[in-house]
Coordinates of C-alpha atoms and ligand atoms in Angstrom, one line a residue:
Chain A
M1 CA 29.0 -7.9 55.3
A2 CA 26.8 -10.5 53.8
A3 CA 26.5 -8.2 50.8
L4 CA 30.6 -7.5 50.6
L5 CA 31.6 -11.3 50.9
E6 CA 29.2 -12.2 48.2
Q7 CA 30.8 -9.1 46.0
L8 CA 34.5 -10.6 46.7
A9 CA 33.3 -13.9 45.3
P10 CA 29.8 -13.7 43.8
S11 CA 28.5 -17.1 43.4
S12 CA 26.6 -16.2 40.9
S13 CA 26.1 -13.4 38.4
V14 CA 22.3 -12.8 37.7
R15 CA 19.5 -14.7 40.4
I16 CA 15.9 -14.5 39.9
G17 CA 13.3 -15.8 42.3
G18 CA 9.5 -15.7 41.6
L19 CA 9.6 -13.5 38.8
T20 CA 6.4 -12.6 37.9
R21 CA 5.3 -9.6 34.6
S22 CA 2.2 -8.8 33.3
F23 CA 1.2 -5.5 30.9
G24 CA -2.7 -5.8 32.0
E25 CA -4.4 -8.6 32.1
R26 CA -2.2 -10.5 30.0
V27 CA 0.4 -12.5 32.4
V28 CA 3.7 -12.4 30.4
L29 CA 6.2 -14.4 33.4
D30 CA 5.1 -16.2 35.6
G31 CA 7.1 -16.8 38.1
V32 CA 10.1 -17.1 36.8
D33 CA 13.5 -19.0 38.4
L34 CA 16.7 -18.5 37.4
E35 CA 20.4 -18.5 38.2
I36 CA 23.8 -17.8 36.4
P37 CA 26.7 -18.1 37.4
P38 CA 29.7 -15.9 36.6
G39 CA 31.2 -16.6 33.0
Q40 CA 27.8 -18.9 32.1
F41 CA 26.9 -18.3 28.6
V42 CA 22.9 -19.0 28.3
A43 CA 20.6 -19.3 25.4
L44 CA 17.1 -18.1 25.6
L45 CA 14.9 -19.7 23.1
G46 CA 10.9 -19.4 22.6
H47 CA 8.0 -18.7 20.5
S48 CA 7.6 -15.5 19.4
G49 CA 5.3 -13.4 21.6
S50 CA 6.6 -16.2 25.0
G51 CA 8.2 -12.8 27.3
K52 CA 11.9 -13.0 26.3
S53 CA 12.1 -9.7 25.4
T54 CA 10.5 -9.0 28.4
L55 CA 12.4 -11.4 31.2
L56 CA 15.8 -9.2 29.3
R57 CA 14.3 -5.7 29.6
A58 CA 13.7 -6.9 33.5
I59 CA 16.7 -7.8 33.8
A60 CA 18.1 -4.3 32.5
D61 CA 15.4 -2.2 34.6
L62 CA 14.1 -1.6 32.0
D63 CA 10.5 -2.0 31.8
H64 CA 9.2 1.2 33.2
G65 CA 5.6 -0.2 31.4
A66 CA 5.2 -3.4 33.3
S67 CA 3.8 -4.5 36.5
G68 CA 5.1 -7.1 38.5
S69 CA 7.0 -8.6 41.8
G70 CA 9.5 -11.8 42.6
E71 CA 13.5 -11.3 43.5
L72 CA 15.8 -9.4 40.6
L73 CA 20.0 -9.7 41.8
A74 CA 22.0 -8.4 38.7
P75 CA 25.6 -7.2 38.2
E76 CA 26.4 -3.4 38.0
R77 CA 28.1 -3.7 35.3
V78 CA 25.6 -4.6 32.7
S79 CA 25.3 -4.3 29.2
V80 CA 22.7 -4.9 26.8
V81 CA 22.8 -5.2 22.2
F82 CA 19.7 -5.1 20.4
Q83 CA 18.6 -6.0 17.7
D84 CA 19.6 -3.1 15.5
S85 CA 22.8 -1.9 16.5
R86 CA 20.9 1.6 17.5
L87 CA 24.2 3.7 17.1
L88 CA 23.8 7.2 16.6
P89 CA 23.5 8.8 13.5
W90 CA 25.0 12.0 14.1
R91 CA 27.6 10.7 15.9
R92 CA 30.7 9.2 14.7
V93 CA 30.9 5.0 15.3
L94 CA 33.8 6.1 17.6
D95 CA 31.5 8.8 19.4
N96 CA 29.2 5.8 19.4
V97 CA 31.0 3.6 20.8
V98 CA 32.2 5.7 23.7
L99 CA 28.7 7.1 24.5
G100 CA 28.5 6.9 28.0
A101 CA 31.8 5.6 29.2
R102 CA 33.2 7.5 32.1
G103 CA 36.2 7.2 34.0
K104 CA 39.5 5.2 33.7
D105 CA 39.5 1.3 33.8
D106 CA 41.8 -0.8 36.1
E107 CA 44.5 -0.3 34.2
G108 CA 44.2 3.1 33.4
R109 CA 42.8 3.1 30.1
N110 CA 40.6 6.6 29.6
P111 CA 37.1 6.0 27.1
V112 CA 38.6 6.8 23.9
E113 CA 41.2 4.3 24.6
R114 CA 38.5 1.9 25.3
G115 CA 36.9 2.6 23.0
L116 CA 40.0 2.4 20.0
A117 CA 40.4 -0.8 22.0
A118 CA 37.4 -2.3 21.7
L119 CA 36.7 -1.6 18.3
A120 CA 40.1 -2.9 16.9
E121 CA 38.8 -6.7 19.0
V122 CA 35.6 -6.0 16.3
G123 CA 37.4 -6.0 13.5
L124 CA 36.6 -2.4 12.1
A125 CA 40.0 -0.2 13.3
G126 CA 40.3 2.4 10.3
R127 CA 36.5 3.1 10.7
E128 CA 36.3 5.2 14.1
R129 CA 35.9 8.5 12.1
A130 CA 33.4 6.7 9.7
W131 CA 29.4 8.1 10.2
P132 CA 26.9 5.1 11.4
S133 CA 25.1 4.7 8.0
Q134 CA 28.5 4.7 5.8
L135 CA 28.9 0.6 7.7
S136 CA 26.8 -2.3 6.5
G137 CA 24.3 -4.1 8.5
G138 CA 26.9 -6.6 10.2
E139 CA 30.3 -3.6 11.4
Q140 CA 26.7 -1.8 12.4
Q141 CA 26.5 -4.8 14.6
R142 CA 30.4 -5.6 15.3
A143 CA 30.5 -1.4 16.2
A144 CA 27.0 -2.2 19.0
L145 CA 29.9 -4.9 20.7
A146 CA 32.3 -2.7 20.7
R147 CA 30.0 -0.1 22.1
S148 CA 29.3 -3.1 24.8
L149 CA 32.5 -4.0 25.4
V150 CA 33.9 -0.6 26.8
W151 CA 31.6 -1.5 29.5
E152 CA 33.3 -4.2 30.3
P153 CA 30.2 -6.1 31.5
E154 CA 30.0 -9.0 33.6
L155 CA 26.6 -9.4 32.0
L156 CA 26.0 -8.9 28.7
L157 CA 22.3 -9.6 27.7
A158 CA 22.2 -9.3 24.1
D159 CA 17.6 -9.9 22.1
E160 CA 18.4 -11.1 18.8
P161 CA 21.2 -9.1 18.3
F162 CA 22.1 -11.4 14.3
G163 CA 18.5 -11.3 13.9
A164 CA 18.4 -8.6 11.1
L165 CA 21.8 -10.2 9.4
D166 CA 22.5 -12.7 6.6
A167 CA 23.1 -16.6 7.6
L168 CA 26.9 -15.8 6.5
T169 CA 27.7 -13.0 8.4
R170 CA 25.9 -14.3 11.2
I171 CA 28.6 -17.5 11.3
R172 CA 31.3 -15.2 11.4
M173 CA 29.1 -12.8 14.4
H174 CA 28.9 -15.9 16.2
T175 CA 32.7 -16.7 15.6
L176 CA 33.3 -13.0 17.0
L177 CA 31.4 -12.8 19.9
R178 CA 32.5 -16.4 21.3
E179 CA 36.1 -14.8 21.4
L180 CA 35.2 -11.5 22.7
W181 CA 33.0 -13.6 25.8
E182 CA 37.0 -15.9 26.2
R183 CA 38.5 -13.0 26.5
H184 CA 36.1 -11.0 28.7
R185 CA 33.9 -13.7 30.2
P186 CA 31.1 -12.4 30.7
S187 CA 28.0 -13.9 31.9
V188 CA 26.0 -13.9 28.9
L189 CA 22.1 -14.0 28.3
L190 CA 21.2 -14.3 24.1
V191 CA 18.2 -14.5 23.0
T192 CA 17.2 -15.9 19.7
H193 CA 15.0 -17.8 17.7
D194 CA 17.8 -19.4 15.6
V195 CA 18.2 -22.8 17.8
D196 CA 21.7 -23.9 15.6
E197 CA 23.1 -20.3 17.3
A198 CA 22.0 -21.5 20.4
V199 CA 23.6 -25.1 20.7
V200 CA 26.5 -23.8 18.3
L201 CA 27.8 -20.6 21.4
A202 CA 26.2 -21.7 24.2
D203 CA 26.8 -24.1 26.6
R204 CA 23.1 -23.6 28.7
V205 CA 20.0 -23.6 26.4
L206 CA 16.7 -21.9 28.2
V207 CA 13.2 -22.7 26.6
L208 CA 10.9 -19.9 27.8
D209 CA 7.1 -21.5 27.3
G210 CA 4.1 -20.2 29.2
G211 CA 5.9 -17.7 31.3
R212 CA 8.0 -20.8 33.2
F213 CA 11.4 -22.2 31.6
S214 CA 10.0 -25.5 29.8
L215 CA 13.7 -27.1 29.6
D216 CA 17.3 -26.2 30.8
L217 CA 19.4 -27.8 28.8
T218 CA 23.7 -28.1 29.3
I219 CA 25.0 -28.0 25.9
G220 CA 28.5 -29.9 27.4
L221 CA 30.9 -30.3 24.3
D222 CA 34.1 -27.9 24.0
H223 CA 34.4 -24.7 21.8
P224 CA 35.1 -24.4 19.2
R225 CA 32.6 -25.7 18.0
S226 CA 31.1 -26.7 14.4
Y227 CA 28.2 -26.3 12.9
R228 CA 28.5 -29.6 10.7
D229 CA 29.2 -31.5 14.4
P230 CA 26.8 -34.4 14.5
R231 CA 27.0 -34.5 18.0
L232 CA 24.9 -31.2 18.1
A233 CA 21.9 -33.2 16.6
E234 CA 20.6 -34.8 19.7
Y235 CA 21.1 -31.0 21.2
R236 CA 18.8 -30.0 18.4
E237 CA 16.7 -32.5 18.6
Q238 CA 15.7 -32.0 21.7
L239 CA 15.5 -28.5 22.0
L240 CA 12.9 -28.4 18.8
S241 CA 10.8 -30.6 20.8
A242 CA 10.5 -28.4 23.4
L243 CA 9.4 -26.1 21.0
G244 CA 6.8 -28.2 19.5
V245 CA 8.6 -28.5 16.3
D246 CA 8.1 -32.0 15.0
Q247 CA 10.0 -34.0 12.9
D248 CA 8.7 -33.9 9.6
D249 CA 7.3 -30.4 10.6
N250 CA 7.9 -27.8 8.3
H251 CA 8.0 -24.7 11.3
P252 CA 9.9 -21.6 10.4
A253 CA 12.9 -22.6 14.2
K254 CA 13.9 -25.2 11.9
E255 CA 14.4 -23.1 8.4
A256 CA 16.2 -20.8 9.8
T257 CA 19.2 -23.9 10.0
A258 CA 22.3 -22.0 8.7
Chain B
M1 CA 30.3 2.7 -28.7
T2 CA 28.2 5.9 -26.5
D3 CA 28.5 8.1 -29.6
T4 CA 25.2 5.8 -30.2
V5 CA 23.6 6.2 -27.0
T6 CA 21.8 9.6 -26.5
G7 CA 21.2 11.3 -23.8
A8 CA 23.1 11.4 -20.6
V9 CA 25.6 8.3 -19.9
S10 CA 26.4 8.8 -16.4
G11 CA 27.8 5.3 -15.5
T12 CA 31.0 4.6 -15.9
L13 CA 30.1 0.7 -17.0
A14 CA 28.8 0.3 -19.6
P15 CA 25.4 -1.7 -19.9
P16 CA 25.2 -5.1 -20.8
A17 CA 23.9 -6.4 -24.4
A18 CA 21.8 -9.1 -24.6
V19 CA 22.7 -9.2 -28.6
P20 CA 26.9 -8.1 -29.5
G21 CA 26.4 -4.8 -31.5
T22 CA 23.4 -3.5 -30.4
P23 CA 23.3 0.1 -29.2
V24 CA 21.6 -0.5 -25.7
R25 CA 18.8 1.7 -24.1
R26 CA 17.4 2.8 -27.5
S27 CA 14.1 2.6 -27.2
S28 CA 12.9 0.8 -30.8
A29 CA 14.7 -2.5 -29.3
P30 CA 14.4 -5.3 -32.7
P31 CA 11.7 -6.6 -31.1
G32 CA 12.6 -10.3 -29.8
T33 CA 15.8 -8.9 -28.4
V34 CA 15.9 -8.5 -24.8
V35 CA 17.4 -5.3 -23.8
R36 CA 18.5 -5.4 -19.9
H37 CA 17.7 -2.2 -18.4
R38 CA 20.2 -0.7 -16.3
T39 CA 18.3 0.2 -13.0
R40 CA 16.8 3.7 -13.2
R41 CA 18.6 6.2 -11.1
L42 CA 15.7 7.7 -8.7
A43 CA 18.1 10.0 -6.9
P44 CA 18.7 13.4 -8.9
G45 CA 22.8 13.2 -10.4
R46 CA 25.4 15.3 -8.6
R47 CA 24.9 19.2 -7.9
L48 CA 27.4 21.7 -9.9
P49 CA 28.1 24.0 -7.6
Y50 CA 26.2 27.3 -7.5
S51 CA 23.6 25.6 -9.8
R52 CA 21.2 27.2 -7.8
L53 CA 22.4 30.4 -9.8
A54 CA 21.1 29.5 -13.0
G55 CA 17.7 29.7 -13.1
P56 CA 17.9 33.2 -11.6
L57 CA 20.2 34.0 -14.7
L58 CA 18.3 32.3 -16.7
L59 CA 15.4 34.8 -15.6
L60 CA 17.7 37.6 -16.5
L61 CA 19.2 36.6 -20.4
V62 CA 15.1 36.2 -21.0
W63 CA 14.3 39.8 -19.3
S64 CA 16.7 41.4 -20.9
L65 CA 16.4 40.0 -24.6
G66 CA 12.8 40.8 -23.8
S67 CA 14.1 44.9 -23.3
V68 CA 16.6 44.9 -25.8
T69 CA 14.3 43.4 -28.6
G70 CA 11.2 45.9 -27.7
V71 CA 8.7 42.3 -26.5
V72 CA 8.8 44.3 -23.3
D73 CA 7.6 47.4 -23.2
P74 CA 9.8 49.5 -20.6
R75 CA 6.6 51.1 -18.7
V76 CA 5.7 48.0 -17.7
L77 CA 8.9 46.4 -17.2
P78 CA 11.8 48.6 -17.6
A79 CA 14.9 47.1 -18.6
P80 CA 17.3 45.3 -16.1
W81 CA 20.0 48.3 -16.6
T82 CA 17.4 50.9 -15.9
V83 CA 17.6 49.3 -13.0
V84 CA 20.5 48.6 -12.3
H85 CA 21.5 52.1 -13.1
T86 CA 17.9 54.0 -10.7
G87 CA 19.3 51.5 -8.1
A88 CA 23.2 53.5 -8.7
H89 CA 21.8 56.7 -8.7
L90 CA 19.5 56.6 -5.5
W91 CA 22.5 54.4 -3.9
V92 CA 24.7 57.3 -4.4
S93 CA 22.4 61.0 -4.2
G94 CA 19.6 59.0 -3.0
T95 CA 18.2 57.1 0.2
L96 CA 18.6 54.0 -1.3
R97 CA 21.3 53.1 1.5
T98 CA 19.4 54.0 4.0
D99 CA 16.0 52.3 3.3
I100 CA 18.2 48.9 2.4
A101 CA 19.9 49.1 6.3
T102 CA 16.1 50.4 7.9
S103 CA 14.5 47.2 6.3
L104 CA 17.5 45.1 6.8
W105 CA 17.9 46.0 10.7
R106 CA 13.7 45.4 11.1
A107 CA 14.2 42.0 9.7
A108 CA 17.5 41.3 12.0
Q109 CA 15.9 42.2 15.2
G110 CA 12.2 40.2 14.1
F111 CA 14.5 37.2 13.3
A112 CA 16.5 37.4 16.3
I113 CA 13.9 37.5 18.9
G114 CA 12.0 35.1 16.6
L115 CA 14.7 32.9 16.5
T116 CA 15.0 33.3 20.2
V117 CA 11.6 33.2 21.2
G118 CA 10.8 29.8 19.6
V119 CA 13.9 27.8 20.4
V120 CA 13.5 28.8 24.3
L121 CA 9.8 28.0 23.7
A122 CA 10.3 24.9 22.4
L123 CA 13.4 23.7 24.8
V124 CA 10.6 24.4 27.8
A125 CA 7.8 22.5 26.0
G126 CA 9.8 20.1 24.7
L127 CA 12.3 18.8 27.2
S128 CA 9.6 19.6 30.4
R129 CA 5.6 18.2 30.7
T130 CA 4.9 21.5 32.8
G131 CA 6.2 23.4 30.2
E132 CA 4.1 21.0 27.6
A133 CA 1.4 22.0 29.6
L134 CA 1.4 25.6 29.9
I135 CA 3.2 26.2 26.3
D136 CA 2.0 23.8 23.9
G137 CA -1.3 24.2 23.6
T138 CA -1.1 28.7 24.0
V139 CA 1.4 28.3 21.1
Q140 CA -1.3 26.1 18.9
I141 CA -3.7 28.7 19.6
N142 CA -1.4 31.9 17.9
R143 CA -0.5 30.0 15.5
S144 CA -4.7 29.5 14.4
V145 CA -4.2 33.5 14.3
P146 CA -3.4 34.8 10.9
T147 CA -0.3 37.2 12.4
L148 CA -0.9 39.7 9.8
G149 CA -4.7 40.5 11.0
L150 CA -3.0 41.3 14.3
I151 CA -1.5 44.2 12.8
P152 CA -4.1 47.2 14.2
L153 CA -4.6 45.4 17.4
F154 CA -0.3 46.0 17.2
I155 CA -0.7 49.7 16.3
L156 CA -3.0 50.2 18.3
W157 CA -1.0 48.9 21.1
L158 CA 2.7 49.6 20.6
G159 CA 1.9 52.6 17.9
I160 CA 2.7 52.8 14.6
G161 CA 6.5 53.0 14.9
E162 CA 9.6 50.4 14.8
T163 CA 8.1 48.2 17.8
F164 CA 5.1 46.6 16.1
K165 CA 6.9 45.7 13.0
V166 CA 9.4 44.1 15.2
A167 CA 7.4 42.4 17.1
I168 CA 5.0 41.4 14.1
I169 CA 8.2 39.6 12.7
A170 CA 8.8 38.1 15.6
I171 CA 6.2 36.0 15.9
V172 CA 5.8 35.2 12.1
V173 CA 9.4 33.9 12.4
Y174 CA 8.7 31.8 16.1
I175 CA 6.2 30.0 15.1
P176 CA 7.3 27.7 12.8
I177 CA 10.9 27.4 14.3
Y178 CA 8.4 26.6 17.8
L179 CA 6.4 23.6 16.1
N180 CA 9.6 21.7 13.9
L181 CA 11.1 22.2 17.2
Y182 CA 9.1 20.7 19.9
S183 CA 7.3 18.1 17.2
A184 CA 10.8 17.3 16.9
L185 CA 12.2 17.1 20.6
A186 CA 9.3 15.6 21.7
G187 CA 9.6 13.0 18.9
I188 CA 12.6 10.9 19.9
D189 CA 12.9 7.7 18.7
T190 CA 11.6 5.3 22.2
R191 CA 14.7 3.2 20.9
Y192 CA 17.4 5.6 21.5
V193 CA 15.9 6.5 25.3
Q194 CA 16.3 2.8 25.8
L195 CA 19.4 3.4 24.8
S196 CA 20.2 5.8 26.8
E197 CA 18.8 4.0 30.1
V198 CA 21.3 0.8 29.3
L199 CA 24.7 3.6 28.4
R200 CA 23.2 5.2 32.3
L201 CA 23.2 8.3 30.5
S202 CA 22.5 11.4 32.8
R203 CA 19.4 13.4 32.1
W204 CA 21.4 16.5 30.8
Q205 CA 23.9 14.0 28.5
F206 CA 20.5 12.6 27.3
I207 CA 19.7 15.7 26.4
R208 CA 22.4 17.0 25.3
Q209 CA 24.3 14.0 23.1
V210 CA 21.1 12.2 22.2
V211 CA 17.9 15.0 22.3
I212 CA 19.3 17.6 20.5
P213 CA 21.4 16.2 17.8
G214 CA 18.5 14.4 16.9
S215 CA 16.1 17.4 16.7
L216 CA 18.4 19.3 14.3
P217 CA 16.9 17.8 11.1
G218 CA 13.5 19.3 12.4
F219 CA 15.1 22.5 13.6
F220 CA 16.5 23.3 9.9
V221 CA 13.2 22.9 8.6
G222 CA 12.0 25.1 10.7
L223 CA 14.4 27.6 10.9
R224 CA 14.0 27.8 6.5
L225 CA 10.1 28.5 6.9
G226 CA 11.1 31.1 10.2
V227 CA 13.4 32.8 7.2
T228 CA 11.5 33.2 4.7
G229 CA 8.2 34.4 6.4
S230 CA 10.3 37.3 8.2
W231 CA 11.0 38.9 4.9
L232 CA 7.4 38.0 3.9
S233 CA 6.0 39.7 6.5
L234 CA 8.8 42.7 6.3
V235 CA 7.5 43.2 2.9
V236 CA 3.9 43.9 3.8
L237 CA 5.0 45.4 7.3
E238 CA 6.4 47.8 5.2
Q239 CA 4.1 48.7 1.9
I240 CA 1.1 49.1 4.1
N241 CA 2.5 50.9 7.5
A242 CA 6.3 52.6 6.4
T243 CA 7.2 55.5 7.1
N244 CA 11.2 54.3 5.0
G245 CA 12.8 51.1 3.6
L246 CA 12.3 49.5 1.0
G247 CA 8.6 48.7 1.3
Y248 CA 8.0 52.9 1.5
M249 CA 10.8 53.3 -1.5
M250 CA 8.7 51.0 -3.3
F251 CA 5.0 52.4 -2.3
Q252 CA 6.2 56.3 -3.3
A253 CA 7.4 54.8 -6.6
Q254 CA 3.6 53.7 -6.8
N255 CA 2.6 57.1 -6.2
Y256 CA 5.0 59.0 -9.5
G257 CA 4.6 55.9 -12.0
Q258 CA 8.5 54.9 -11.4
T259 CA 7.7 51.2 -12.3
D260 CA 12.0 50.9 -12.2
V261 CA 12.3 51.5 -8.4
I262 CA 9.4 49.2 -7.9
V263 CA 11.6 47.0 -9.4
L264 CA 14.6 47.9 -8.4
G265 CA 13.2 47.3 -4.8
L266 CA 11.2 43.5 -5.5
L267 CA 15.3 42.4 -6.9
I268 CA 16.6 43.6 -3.1
Y269 CA 13.8 41.5 -1.5
G270 CA 14.3 38.7 -5.0
I271 CA 18.3 38.8 -3.3
F272 CA 18.3 39.1 0.1
G273 CA 15.7 36.3 0.4
F274 CA 18.0 34.2 -2.1
V275 CA 20.5 34.7 -0.1
S276 CA 19.6 34.2 3.1
D277 CA 17.8 30.9 1.9
S278 CA 21.2 29.7 1.0
V279 CA 23.3 30.6 4.0
V280 CA 20.9 28.4 5.3
R281 CA 21.4 25.7 3.9
L282 CA 25.2 25.9 4.3
L283 CA 24.7 25.8 7.3
E284 CA 22.6 23.2 7.4
R285 CA 24.6 21.3 5.3
R286 CA 27.5 21.4 8.0
V287 CA 25.5 20.8 10.9
L288 CA 24.1 17.4 9.5
A289 CA 26.7 16.6 7.6
W290 CA 26.3 12.7 8.9
R291 CA 22.8 12.6 6.8
H292 CA 24.2 14.3 3.6
S293 CA 27.4 11.0 4.0
L294 CA 24.9 8.8 1.6
S295 CA 23.8 11.7 -1.1
S296 CA 27.0 13.6 -1.4
Ligands
ATP1 N1 5.2 -2.9 26.6 C1 4.3 -3.6 26.1 N2 2.8 -3.1 26.5 C2 2.0 -4.3 26.7 N3 2.2 -5.2 25.9 C3 3.6 -5.8 26.2 C4 4.4 -4.8 26.0 N4 5.4 -5.4 25.6 C5 5.6 -6.9 25.5 N5 3.7 -7.0 25.5 C6 3.5 -8.4 25.2 O1 4.2 -9.5 26.4 C7 4.6 -10.6 25.4 C8 5.8 -11.0 25.2 O2 6.7 -10.4 24.5 P1 8.0 -10.2 24.0 O3 8.2 -8.7 23.8 O4 8.8 -10.2 25.3 O5 7.9 -11.5 24.0 P2 9.4 -12.1 22.8 O6 9.9 -13.9 23.4 O7 10.3 -11.1 22.5 O8 9.1 -12.6 21.3 P3 9.9 -12.5 20.1 O9 10.7 -13.6 19.8 O10 8.4 -12.1 18.8 O11 10.7 -11.1 19.9 C9 3.5 -10.3 24.3 O12 2.1 -11.3 24.3 C10 3.8 -8.6 24.2 O13 2.3 -8.6 23.0
MG2 MG1 11.5 -9.9 21.3

């Protein structure tokens, strides 16, 4: 009964309590607590090797190799976007987008109809019959976004989805991702190295350090945000110092500034 | 301006020249002139249709010229038209037709069995741990035994009839097909495995839509090796242990010093090999269209 009520009016999309994950001796996640309300856009920052991908894999139930404990509640429909588009080279774009999708959605659309709509949404209408190798890197990543949309996810997990793209394409992808979020309102957990990406896109930014969150920052600015907005500077500053970057430090995280 | 440039100019864009009027791509640029080289195209250019026939046709031409001018002694290598004439003669009034049919039938049987066995074993070994444990080591051992060395044993077991020939061909064919398909199946990219888990593919969907299409390139490598192997073993088997077939025809001709018949047999083997390889290539191009999308 309680579970049913929870389903009708979920108070949180993701709930994690005391989550630990370790590889051999190495403890990567050391009692992480996290609650993400439905529809919240969360960015996750942290040094390389701090365990961001490990956390994401745990939530996506992909961590067969890791040992650990803790409570973990995630929604039924979860989509994952990887750093590489991970399109199967032997399937055409549309076939990739509808891979694994089955049944009709609430509006009675079959997978192919949903796939076509999703491709149109990410600006790839007309490229349905192309092979993935014929798309540019940015287009491939859009196709990957379309594939995740077909699932109408309640939670979208993205692990540095724009990491391999150039600065301009990345900004365009930010706009697209934000638009898609406005329309579909999934909860989002976006792993990124780019502090600017985090402050421009997210409502809340987490910093993972030493197996726990060292900062949980809410960004209360309206959307759409401009990269030039001076109010972002303060948030950026807080995040950089949480990441251990001093003002005149030439740290890679700062160089990533678009 | 292209008339000053020697060699093939394949691009449509005129290459930028530092000094106006200076022909580009000249090897002896005047000192102090900067000639900007275009990037070298590393991939070979467009393929003309039937261009693979050019080499064999050239060979035929040289052969004909050698025969006409008398450079080639007809006792060593008869002229092409002599061979064709002999072929026509044997076709009409000799045993050539049945010899060809017998040889083709042997190769086809051996190849079909080898293909089936290779694919089935590779699928079982590549898709299940039990299968892998039982099959892979066994095939690896089988592979290190030279198959043609099994001939004496097979003759003792199966007699000198058709069965042992087909069996030998099948073994020669199944090994490369198994090895390549198995390693392609076992080497599936873990990123695609993760993707399939995220997309909640069933095991069957995963195999059919991810593993098998992903292993097709490896399969075709094995298939072409298998096709070549089937002809190779056929030639050996028919020349040592046959009472009919092309190899037997050649063997007999050797006894009577009929060079033209021997050359005819070799030619027919060559044509068989060329045609079957072309068929596999064509099939490969069709099936692996996604790979050729950039190069064609
Ligand atoms: N399968 C694994 N086996 C052993 N160790 C692993 C495994 N996966 C991750 N680790 C270790 O866990 C730690 C955290 O890895 P993780 O990939 O989560 O880092 P990350 O924060 O995503 O880093 P990056 O920003 O570079 O992607 C690393 O030290 C890594 O070596
Ligand atoms: Mg990572």
